[in-house]
mmCIF file of C-alpha atoms in Angstrom:
data_model
loop_
_atom_site.group_PDB
_atom_site.id
_atom_site.type_symbol
_atom_site.label_atom_id
_atom_site.label_comp_id
_atom_site.label_asym_id
_atom_site.label_seq_id
_atom_site.Cartn_x
_atom_site.Cartn_y
_atom_site.Cartn_z
ATOM 1 C CA UNK V 29 -61.758 39.225 -11.917
ATOM 2 C CA UNK V 30 -62.715 36.757 -9.202
ATOM 3 C CA UNK V 31 -59.853 35.284 -7.175
ATOM 4 C CA UNK V 32 -59.825 32.806 -4.299
ATOM 5 C CA UNK V 33 -56.782 32.679 -2.055
ATOM 6 C CA UNK V 34 -56.553 29.181 -0.627
ATOM 7 C CA UNK V 35 -54.229 29.352 2.357
ATOM 8 C CA UNK V 36 -54.451 33.038 3.255
ATOM 9 C CA UNK V 37 -51.390 33.104 5.496
ATOM 10 C CA UNK V 38 -48.560 35.624 5.376
ATOM 11 C CA UNK V 39 -48.083 35.560 1.591
ATOM 12 C CA UNK V 40 -51.630 34.653 0.612
ATOM 13 C CA UNK V 41 -53.305 37.360 2.698
ATOM 14 C CA UNK V 42 -50.782 39.936 1.466
ATOM 15 C CA UNK V 43 -51.490 39.111 -2.187
ATOM 16 C CA UNK V 44 -55.227 38.941 -1.551
ATOM 17 C CA UNK V 45 -55.207 42.351 0.134
ATOM 18 C CA UNK V 46 -53.270 43.851 -2.791
ATOM 19 C CA UNK V 47 -55.661 42.370 -5.377
ATOM 20 C CA UNK V 48 -58.667 43.585 -3.393
ATOM 21 C CA UNK V 49 -57.141 47.064 -3.286
ATOM 22 C CA UNK V 50 -56.950 46.895 -7.099
ATOM 23 C CA UNK V 51 -60.679 46.186 -7.344
ATOM 24 C CA UNK V 52 -60.650 42.418 -7.853
ATOM 25 C CA UNK V 53 -63.320 40.291 -6.190
ATOM 26 C CA UNK V 54 -61.199 38.455 -3.630
ATOM 27 C CA UNK V 55 -62.156 35.600 -1.317
ATOM 28 C CA UNK V 56 -59.691 34.595 1.396
ATOM 29 C CA UNK V 57 -59.911 31.022 2.639
ATOM 30 C CA UNK V 58 -58.361 30.773 6.093
ATOM 31 C CA UNK V 59 -59.117 29.330 9.498
ATOM 32 C CA UNK V 60 -58.888 29.828 13.246
ATOM 33 C CA UNK V 61 -58.020 33.111 14.943
ATOM 34 C CA UNK V 62 -56.556 34.478 11.719
ATOM 35 C CA UNK V 63 -59.882 34.055 9.917
ATOM 36 C CA UNK V 64 -61.816 35.536 12.843
ATOM 37 C CA UNK V 65 -59.557 38.604 12.923
ATOM 38 C CA UNK V 66 -59.872 39.158 9.156
ATOM 39 C CA UNK V 67 -63.644 38.952 9.405
ATOM 40 C CA UNK V 68 -63.679 41.518 12.222
ATOM 41 C CA UNK V 69 -61.065 44.006 11.077
ATOM 42 C CA UNK V 70 -59.929 43.041 7.574
ATOM 43 C CA UNK V 71 -56.360 42.317 6.557
ATOM 44 C CA UNK V 72 -54.024 44.891 8.060
ATOM 45 C CA UNK V 73 -50.780 45.179 6.104
ATOM 46 C CA UNK V 74 -47.832 46.873 7.809
ATOM 47 C CA UNK V 75 -45.244 47.750 5.196
ATOM 48 C CA UNK V 76 -42.309 50.112 4.650
ATOM 49 C CA UNK V 77 -44.132 50.993 1.410
ATOM 50 C CA UNK V 78 -47.140 52.224 3.394
ATOM 51 C CA UNK V 79 -49.653 50.546 5.693
ATOM 52 C CA UNK V 80 -53.143 49.744 4.461
ATOM 53 C CA UNK V 81 -56.243 47.746 5.359
ATOM 54 C CA UNK V 82 -58.308 45.621 2.980
ATOM 55 C CA UNK V 83 -61.689 44.013 3.657
ATOM 56 C CA UNK V 84 -62.100 41.079 1.255
ATOM 57 C CA UNK V 85 -64.610 38.333 1.937
ATOM 58 C CA UNK V 86 -63.122 35.623 4.184
ATOM 59 C CA UNK V 87 -64.353 32.107 4.858
ATOM 60 C CA UNK V 88 -63.187 28.626 5.800
ATOM 61 C CA UNK V 89 -65.451 26.948 3.229
ATOM 62 C CA UNK V 90 -64.650 27.161 -0.507
ATOM 63 C CA UNK V 91 -68.208 26.074 -1.284
ATOM 64 C CA UNK V 92 -69.309 29.522 -0.061
ATOM 65 C CA UNK V 93 -67.127 31.085 -2.776
ATOM 66 C CA UNK V 94 -67.945 29.027 -5.860
ATOM 67 C CA UNK V 95 -66.036 29.011 -9.161
ATOM 68 C CA UNK V 96 -63.383 31.691 -9.676
ATOM 69 C CA UNK V 97 -61.050 32.843 -12.441
ATOM 70 C CA UNK V 98 -57.877 32.200 -10.451
ATOM 71 C CA UNK V 99 -57.058 30.158 -7.356
ATOM 72 C CA UNK V 100 -53.966 31.597 -5.690
ATOM 73 C CA UNK V 101 -52.373 28.874 -3.560
ATOM 74 C CA UNK V 102 -50.761 30.147 -0.387
ATOM 75 C CA UNK V 103 -50.482 26.635 1.042
ATOM 76 C CA UNK V 104 -47.170 24.957 1.723
ATOM 77 C CA UNK V 105 -46.296 22.466 -1.010
ATOM 78 C CA UNK V 106 -46.517 19.545 1.428
ATOM 79 C CA UNK V 107 -50.278 20.230 1.636
ATOM 80 C CA UNK V 108 -50.935 20.229 -2.118
ATOM 81 C CA UNK V 109 -51.783 16.539 -2.464
ATOM 82 C CA UNK V 110 -54.627 16.869 0.049
ATOM 83 C CA UNK V 111 -55.960 20.128 -1.408
ATOM 84 C CA UNK V 112 -58.224 18.588 -4.060
ATOM 85 C CA UNK V 113 -61.492 18.685 -2.080
ATOM 86 C CA UNK V 114 -60.857 22.331 -1.126
ATOM 87 C CA UNK V 115 -60.061 23.364 -4.693
ATOM 88 C CA UNK V 116 -62.845 21.495 -6.497
ATOM 89 C CA UNK V 117 -65.694 23.934 -5.576
ATOM 90 C CA UNK V 118 -63.555 26.828 -6.882
ATOM 91 C CA UNK V 119 -63.105 25.503 -10.406
ATOM 92 C CA UNK V 120 -64.864 26.219 -13.673
ATOM 93 C CA UNK V 121 -63.644 25.045 -17.066
ATOM 94 C CA UNK V 122 -60.986 27.786 -17.353
ATOM 95 C CA UNK V 123 -59.911 28.374 -13.738
ATOM 96 C CA UNK V 124 -56.160 28.654 -13.310
ATOM 97 C CA UNK V 125 -54.240 27.529 -10.225
ATOM 98 C CA UNK V 126 -51.401 29.910 -9.357
ATOM 99 C CA UNK V 127 -49.072 28.106 -6.976
ATOM 100 C CA UNK V 128 -46.798 30.399 -4.972
ATOM 101 C CA UNK V 129 -44.363 27.784 -3.746
ATOM 102 C CA UNK V 130 -40.714 27.457 -2.937
ATOM 103 C CA UNK V 131 -38.583 24.794 -4.547
ATOM 104 C CA UNK V 132 -39.221 22.526 -7.516
ATOM 105 C CA UNK V 133 -42.899 22.582 -8.594
ATOM 106 C CA UNK V 134 -44.914 19.522 -9.561
ATOM 107 C CA UNK V 135 -45.338 20.974 -13.069
ATOM 108 C CA UNK V 136 -41.578 21.352 -13.665
ATOM 109 C CA UNK V 137 -41.248 18.959 -16.641
ATOM 110 C CA UNK V 138 -44.729 19.654 -18.046
ATOM 111 C CA UNK V 139 -44.359 21.186 -21.501
ATOM 112 C CA UNK V 140 -40.550 21.265 -21.236
ATOM 113 C CA UNK V 141 -39.033 19.902 -24.411
ATOM 114 C CA UNK V 142 -36.060 17.632 -23.992
ATOM 115 C CA UNK V 143 -35.082 14.258 -22.573
ATOM 116 C CA UNK V 144 -37.099 14.685 -19.371
ATOM 117 C CA UNK V 145 -40.347 16.037 -20.836
ATOM 118 C CA UNK V 146 -43.296 14.741 -18.819
ATOM 119 C CA UNK V 147 -41.080 13.210 -16.120
ATOM 120 C CA UNK V 148 -42.732 13.101 -12.686
ATOM 121 C CA UNK V 149 -40.573 13.986 -9.668
ATOM 122 C CA UNK V 150 -41.562 11.510 -6.980
ATOM 123 C CA UNK V 151 -40.482 13.601 -3.985
ATOM 124 C CA UNK V 152 -42.617 16.500 -5.239
ATOM 125 C CA UNK V 153 -45.554 14.548 -6.686
ATOM 126 C CA UNK V 154 -45.657 11.180 -4.896
ATOM 127 C CA UNK V 155 -47.609 8.647 -6.967
ATOM 128 C CA UNK V 156 -49.060 11.574 -8.940
ATOM 129 C CA UNK V 157 -51.153 12.736 -5.979
ATOM 130 C CA UNK V 158 -50.387 16.435 -6.511
ATOM 131 C CA UNK V 159 -51.140 16.273 -10.236
ATOM 132 C CA UNK V 160 -54.461 14.599 -9.391
ATOM 133 C CA UNK V 161 -55.340 17.482 -7.051
ATOM 134 C CA UNK V 162 -53.851 20.247 -9.213
ATOM 135 C CA UNK V 163 -54.220 19.364 -12.908
ATOM 136 C CA UNK V 164 -51.208 20.346 -14.983
ATOM 137 C CA UNK V 165 -53.232 22.212 -17.605
ATOM 138 C CA UNK V 166 -54.530 24.585 -14.902
ATOM 139 C CA UNK V 167 -51.098 25.320 -13.423
ATOM 140 C CA UNK V 168 -49.467 28.751 -13.519
ATOM 141 C CA UNK V 169 -46.108 28.935 -11.774
ATOM 142 C CA UNK V 170 -45.334 31.701 -9.294
ATOM 143 C CA UNK V 171 -41.957 32.550 -7.767
ATOM 144 C CA UNK V 172 -42.179 34.837 -4.741
ATOM 145 C CA UNK V 173 -39.539 37.473 -4.025
ATOM 146 C CA UNK V 174 -41.325 38.982 -1.043
ATOM 147 C CA UNK V 175 -40.821 38.448 2.683
ATOM 148 C CA UNK V 176 -43.873 38.617 4.950
ATOM 149 C CA UNK V 177 -44.842 37.377 8.393
ATOM 150 C CA UNK V 178 -48.088 37.068 10.334
ATOM 151 C CA UNK V 179 -47.409 39.491 13.170
ATOM 152 C CA UNK V 180 -50.763 38.803 14.808
ATOM 153 C CA UNK V 181 -54.043 37.269 13.615
ATOM 154 C CA UNK V 182 -55.174 39.355 10.655
ATOM 155 C CA UNK V 183 -51.981 41.444 10.679
ATOM 156 C CA UNK V 184 -49.368 40.932 7.949
ATOM 157 C CA UNK V 185 -45.909 42.420 8.353
ATOM 158 C CA UNK V 186 -44.423 43.059 4.911
ATOM 159 C CA UNK V 187 -40.644 43.123 5.329
ATOM 160 C CA UNK V 188 -39.294 43.591 1.828
ATOM 161 C CA UNK V 189 -39.859 42.753 -1.839
ATOM 162 C CA UNK V 190 -43.050 42.970 -3.887
ATOM 163 C CA UNK V 191 -42.177 40.785 -6.885
ATOM 164 C CA UNK V 192 -44.305 37.771 -7.784
ATOM 165 C CA UNK V 193 -43.039 36.398 -11.098
ATOM 166 C CA UNK V 194 -45.552 34.186 -12.895
ATOM 167 C CA UNK V 195 -45.488 32.062 -16.023
ATOM 168 C CA UNK V 196 -46.979 29.168 -17.945
ATOM 169 C CA UNK V 197 -45.126 25.836 -17.720
ATOM 170 C CA UNK V 198 -45.262 25.747 -21.532
ATOM 171 C CA UNK V 199 -43.656 29.176 -21.825
ATOM 172 C CA UNK V 200 -46.708 30.694 -23.533
ATOM 173 C CA UNK V 201 -47.479 34.339 -22.770
ATOM 174 C CA UNK V 202 -51.138 33.683 -22.059
ATOM 175 C CA UNK V 203 -54.013 36.062 -21.468
ATOM 176 C CA UNK V 204 -54.786 34.403 -18.128
ATOM 177 C CA UNK V 205 -51.288 35.304 -16.923
ATOM 178 C CA UNK V 206 -51.555 38.803 -18.368
ATOM 179 C CA UNK V 207 -54.894 39.509 -16.669
ATOM 180 C CA UNK V 208 -53.676 38.370 -13.258
ATOM 181 C CA UNK V 209 -50.478 40.387 -13.709
ATOM 182 C CA UNK V 210 -52.413 43.567 -14.496
ATOM 183 C CA UNK V 211 -54.533 43.227 -11.349
ATOM 184 C CA UNK V 212 -51.483 42.529 -9.173
ATOM 185 C CA UNK V 213 -49.651 45.560 -10.535
ATOM 186 C CA UNK V 214 -52.698 47.772 -9.940
ATOM 187 C CA UNK V 215 -52.631 46.540 -6.344
ATOM 188 C CA UNK V 216 -49.020 47.628 -5.827
ATOM 189 C CA UNK V 217 -47.135 44.421 -6.606
ATOM 190 C CA UNK V 218 -44.556 43.631 -9.256
ATOM 191 C CA UNK V 219 -45.839 40.724 -11.318
ATOM 192 C CA UNK V 220 -43.827 40.100 -14.491
ATOM 193 C CA UNK V 221 -45.003 37.336 -16.815
ATOM 194 C CA UNK V 222 -41.929 35.253 -17.666
ATOM 195 C CA UNK V 223 -41.511 33.108 -20.757
ATOM 196 C CA UNK V 224 -38.999 30.974 -18.830
ATOM 197 C CA UNK V 225 -40.133 30.858 -15.224
ATOM 198 C CA UNK V 226 -37.882 27.867 -14.534
ATOM 199 C CA UNK V 227 -34.938 30.252 -14.431
ATOM 200 C CA UNK V 228 -36.638 32.125 -11.583
ATOM 201 C CA UNK V 229 -37.390 28.793 -9.887
ATOM 202 C CA UNK V 230 -33.674 27.996 -9.721
ATOM 203 C CA UNK V 231 -32.605 31.521 -8.752
ATOM 204 C CA UNK V 232 -34.973 31.449 -5.778
ATOM 205 C CA UNK V 233 -34.039 27.853 -4.989
ATOM 206 C CA UNK V 234 -30.332 28.714 -4.798
ATOM 207 C CA UNK V 235 -31.133 30.608 -1.617
ATOM 208 C CA UNK V 236 -33.948 28.476 -0.210
ATOM 209 C CA UNK V 237 -32.110 25.169 -0.548
ATOM 210 C CA UNK V 238 -29.342 26.433 1.726
ATOM 211 C CA UNK V 239 -30.776 29.087 4.024
ATOM 212 C CA UNK V 240 -34.047 27.313 4.860
ATOM 213 C CA UNK V 241 -32.686 24.036 6.267
ATOM 214 C CA UNK V 242 -29.648 25.685 7.877
ATOM 215 C CA UNK V 243 -31.890 28.254 9.558
ATOM 216 C CA UNK V 244 -33.925 25.442 11.109
ATOM 217 C CA UNK V 245 -30.906 23.380 12.142
ATOM 218 C CA UNK V 246 -29.061 26.380 13.627
ATOM 219 C CA UNK V 247 -32.096 28.455 14.730
ATOM 220 C CA UNK V 248 -30.524 31.354 12.821
ATOM 221 C CA UNK V 249 -31.770 34.262 10.727
ATOM 222 C CA UNK V 250 -30.648 34.763 7.144
ATOM 223 C CA UNK V 251 -28.250 37.553 8.085
ATOM 224 C CA UNK V 252 -26.924 35.476 10.977
ATOM 225 C CA UNK V 253 -26.092 32.599 8.624
ATOM 226 C CA UNK V 254 -24.416 34.931 6.133
ATOM 227 C CA UNK V 255 -22.268 36.520 8.864
ATOM 228 C CA UNK V 256 -20.954 33.188 10.154
ATOM 229 C CA UNK V 257 -17.859 32.195 8.183
ATOM 230 C CA UNK V 258 -18.378 28.433 8.318
ATOM 231 C CA UNK V 259 -22.108 28.633 7.623
ATOM 232 C CA UNK V 260 -21.470 30.977 4.713
ATOM 233 C CA UNK V 261 -19.012 28.482 3.200
ATOM 234 C CA UNK V 262 -21.623 25.752 3.596
ATOM 235 C CA UNK V 263 -24.193 27.914 1.786
ATOM 236 C CA UNK V 264 -21.755 28.480 -1.083
ATOM 237 C CA UNK V 265 -21.110 24.733 -1.427
ATOM 238 C CA UNK V 266 -24.844 23.976 -1.467
ATOM 239 C CA UNK V 267 -25.458 26.677 -4.067
ATOM 240 C CA UNK V 268 -22.676 25.330 -6.281
ATOM 241 C CA UNK V 269 -24.171 21.843 -6.247
ATOM 242 C CA UNK V 270 -27.638 23.252 -6.941
ATOM 243 C CA UNK V 271 -26.439 25.180 -9.986
ATOM 244 C CA UNK V 272 -24.804 21.990 -11.319
ATOM 245 C CA UNK V 273 -28.143 20.171 -11.115
ATOM 246 C CA UNK V 274 -29.906 23.094 -12.798
ATOM 247 C CA UNK V 275 -27.453 22.963 -15.707
ATOM 248 C CA UNK V 276 -28.011 19.238 -16.106
ATOM 249 C CA UNK V 277 -31.764 19.669 -16.532
ATOM 250 C CA UNK V 278 -31.153 22.396 -19.091
ATOM 251 C CA UNK V 279 -31.433 25.607 -17.077
ATOM 252 C CA UNK V 280 -28.774 28.243 -16.409
ATOM 253 C CA UNK V 281 -29.915 30.420 -13.477
ATOM 254 C CA UNK V 282 -27.643 33.186 -14.776
ATOM 255 C CA UNK V 283 -26.989 34.667 -11.326
ATOM 256 C CA UNK V 284 -23.666 34.458 -9.518
ATOM 257 C CA UNK V 285 -23.514 32.825 -6.113
ATOM 258 C CA UNK V 286 -22.078 35.984 -4.580
ATOM 259 C CA UNK V 287 -24.972 38.035 -5.932
ATOM 260 C CA UNK V 288 -27.464 35.502 -4.579
ATOM 261 C CA UNK V 289 -25.752 35.700 -1.182
ATOM 262 C CA UNK V 290 -25.993 39.491 -1.181
ATOM 263 C CA UNK V 291 -29.680 39.229 -2.010
ATOM 264 C CA UNK V 292 -30.249 36.912 0.960
ATOM 265 C CA UNK V 293 -28.324 39.228 3.278
ATOM 266 C CA UNK V 294 -30.673 42.086 2.402
ATOM 267 C CA UNK V 295 -33.444 40.198 4.214
ATOM 268 C CA UNK V 296 -31.584 40.987 7.445
ATOM 269 C CA UNK V 297 -32.698 39.274 10.641
ATOM 270 C CA UNK V 298 -35.540 37.552 8.813
ATOM 271 C CA UNK V 299 -36.544 34.065 9.877
ATOM 272 C CA UNK V 300 -37.075 31.755 6.926
ATOM 273 C CA UNK V 301 -40.469 30.116 6.547
ATOM 274 C CA UNK V 302 -38.832 26.807 7.533
ATOM 275 C CA UNK V 303 -37.582 28.241 10.837
ATOM 276 C CA UNK V 304 -40.993 29.812 11.469
ATOM 277 C CA UNK V 305 -42.635 26.421 10.896
ATOM 278 C CA UNK V 306 -40.153 24.739 13.236
ATOM 279 C CA UNK V 307 -40.866 27.236 16.006
ATOM 280 C CA UNK V 308 -44.599 26.605 15.595
ATOM 281 C CA UNK V 309 -44.175 22.827 15.623
ATOM 282 C CA UNK V 310 -45.315 22.417 12.011
ATOM 283 C CA UNK V 311 -43.922 19.960 9.440
ATOM 284 C CA UNK V 312 -41.074 21.418 7.418
ATOM 285 C CA UNK V 313 -41.417 22.077 3.690
ATOM 286 C CA UNK V 314 -38.245 20.243 2.648
ATOM 287 C CA UNK V 315 -39.257 17.757 -0.058
ATOM 288 C CA UNK V 316 -39.614 20.397 -2.771
ATOM 289 C CA UNK V 317 -36.331 21.997 -1.705
ATOM 290 C CA UNK V 318 -33.740 19.379 -0.831
ATOM 291 C CA UNK V 319 -35.293 16.021 -1.654
ATOM 292 C CA UNK V 320 -36.339 17.145 -5.133
ATOM 293 C CA UNK V 321 -32.875 18.403 -6.073
ATOM 294 C CA UNK V 322 -31.208 15.253 -4.725
ATOM 295 C CA UNK V 323 -33.683 13.238 -6.822
ATOM 296 C CA UNK V 324 -32.816 15.316 -9.889
ATOM 297 C CA UNK V 325 -29.134 14.750 -9.153
ATOM 298 C CA UNK V 326 -29.773 10.997 -9.209
ATOM 299 C CA UNK V 327 -31.680 11.402 -12.474
ATOM 300 C CA UNK V 328 -28.882 13.348 -14.180
ATOM 301 C CA UNK V 329 -25.760 11.896 -12.537
ATOM 302 C CA UNK V 330 -24.757 15.047 -10.668
ATOM 303 C CA UNK V 331 -22.617 14.704 -7.539
ATOM 304 C CA UNK V 332 -24.201 16.518 -4.580
ATOM 305 C CA UNK V 333 -22.573 15.249 -1.344
ATOM 306 C CA UNK V 334 -23.234 18.416 0.672
ATOM 307 C CA UNK V 335 -26.904 18.554 -0.322
ATOM 308 C CA UNK V 336 -27.262 14.881 0.604
ATOM 309 C CA UNK V 337 -25.752 15.476 4.053
ATOM 310 C CA UNK V 338 -27.934 18.483 4.861
ATOM 311 C CA UNK V 339 -30.969 16.664 3.491
ATOM 312 C CA UNK V 340 -30.292 13.702 5.795
ATOM 313 C CA UNK V 341 -30.053 15.720 9.015
ATOM 314 C CA UNK V 342 -32.901 18.104 8.170
ATOM 315 C CA UNK V 343 -35.109 15.172 7.164
ATOM 316 C CA UNK V 344 -34.363 13.548 10.524
ATOM 317 C CA UNK V 345 -35.297 16.803 12.266
ATOM 318 C CA UNK V 346 -38.561 16.912 10.323
ATOM 319 C CA UNK V 347 -39.428 13.272 11.086
ATOM 320 C CA UNK V 348 -38.830 13.844 14.794
ATOM 321 C CA UNK V 349 -40.956 16.984 14.632
ATOM 322 C CA UNK V 350 -43.824 15.142 12.935
ATOM 323 C CA UNK V 351 -43.535 12.241 15.398
ATOM 324 C CA UNK V 352 -43.923 14.528 18.422
ATOM 325 C CA UNK V 353 -46.659 16.746 16.923
#
C-alpha cells in the first residue's frame, strides 16, 4: 500500500508513522522546521502506549511522490479548497482521499438518501470549491478520537486515544476502506470501518462545537472548561442544540450529553486544536464546526440561539486574528 499524508502535522505525522511501522510505503508532505527534523531524525512519537521512531520518506513536493493508493488529509478543513494543486500529482484513477477533519464534512449529503440528498453546505463547501478540489467519489470520511500535539519539530506527543473511524459516504463497506483499516490496525491504531460514519461525525461534533470555540475565547483547557460551573452549563446547552440539528437531518448520535462530557474530561489539561491555532496566530477552523451547524439549523428550522451567539463572538475573534496576521 502506498499512502501520502498531506499535512503531516500532529495527527498526520502520527498516522503516517503508524502506517510506516506496519510496512506501508508512506510519504509525509510537510514543510519548514518540522519537515527538516523528520528528514534528519524521522518522526519521534512519544506515547503512553510506548515511544517509537519511524523514518518514512518526507518532502514538501507531492510531485516527488507520484500517484498513491490513499491520500490521508491532515490539513485543517479551511485549507481544503486550495488543496487541489497539491493533491493532483498524488492521484490515479482509484486513489481515495481520507479526510481526517473535525465538524461537518463537505461530503455529508453525498449518497445520503432523503430530502437533503446532494445538498451542498455553503459554509463547508463555498461555491463548490472543496468538491472541485476533493471529488466526492474519492472521499472516505474519517473521525479522529485521538489527541496529539507537536511537542517539537519532528516530535509528536500522543496524549490519548488511538481510534480513527472511517467510512464511505454511501455506507458501503468497501475494499479500499478495509485495506486501509488493516494497515492502520497493524500499525497500532484502532480503525473500524463504519457503515454509518455520520453518527460518529455528530458524536465527535457534540464536543468540538462547544469545547473548541470556548477554549479559544476563554484560553482554557478541556478539563478547565468542564470544571467551571457556568462554562459547563454553556457546553450542555450547545450540545443540546447540536443534537436537535442532528435529529432534524436524520441522525441520532445515540450518546448522552453527560457521557460526552465525561469523555471530554478524560482529555485533561489538553488544549483543543482551536486554542493551539489561536496561540500560534493561525486562522481558526470554525466554519465546519459552528457555521455549518447554524446553516443546517436554518435549513431544517431548528432553534439554536446559543450556537448562534457563540458563533458570532468566535467568528469575530477569528476575523480579527486573520486581519492582524
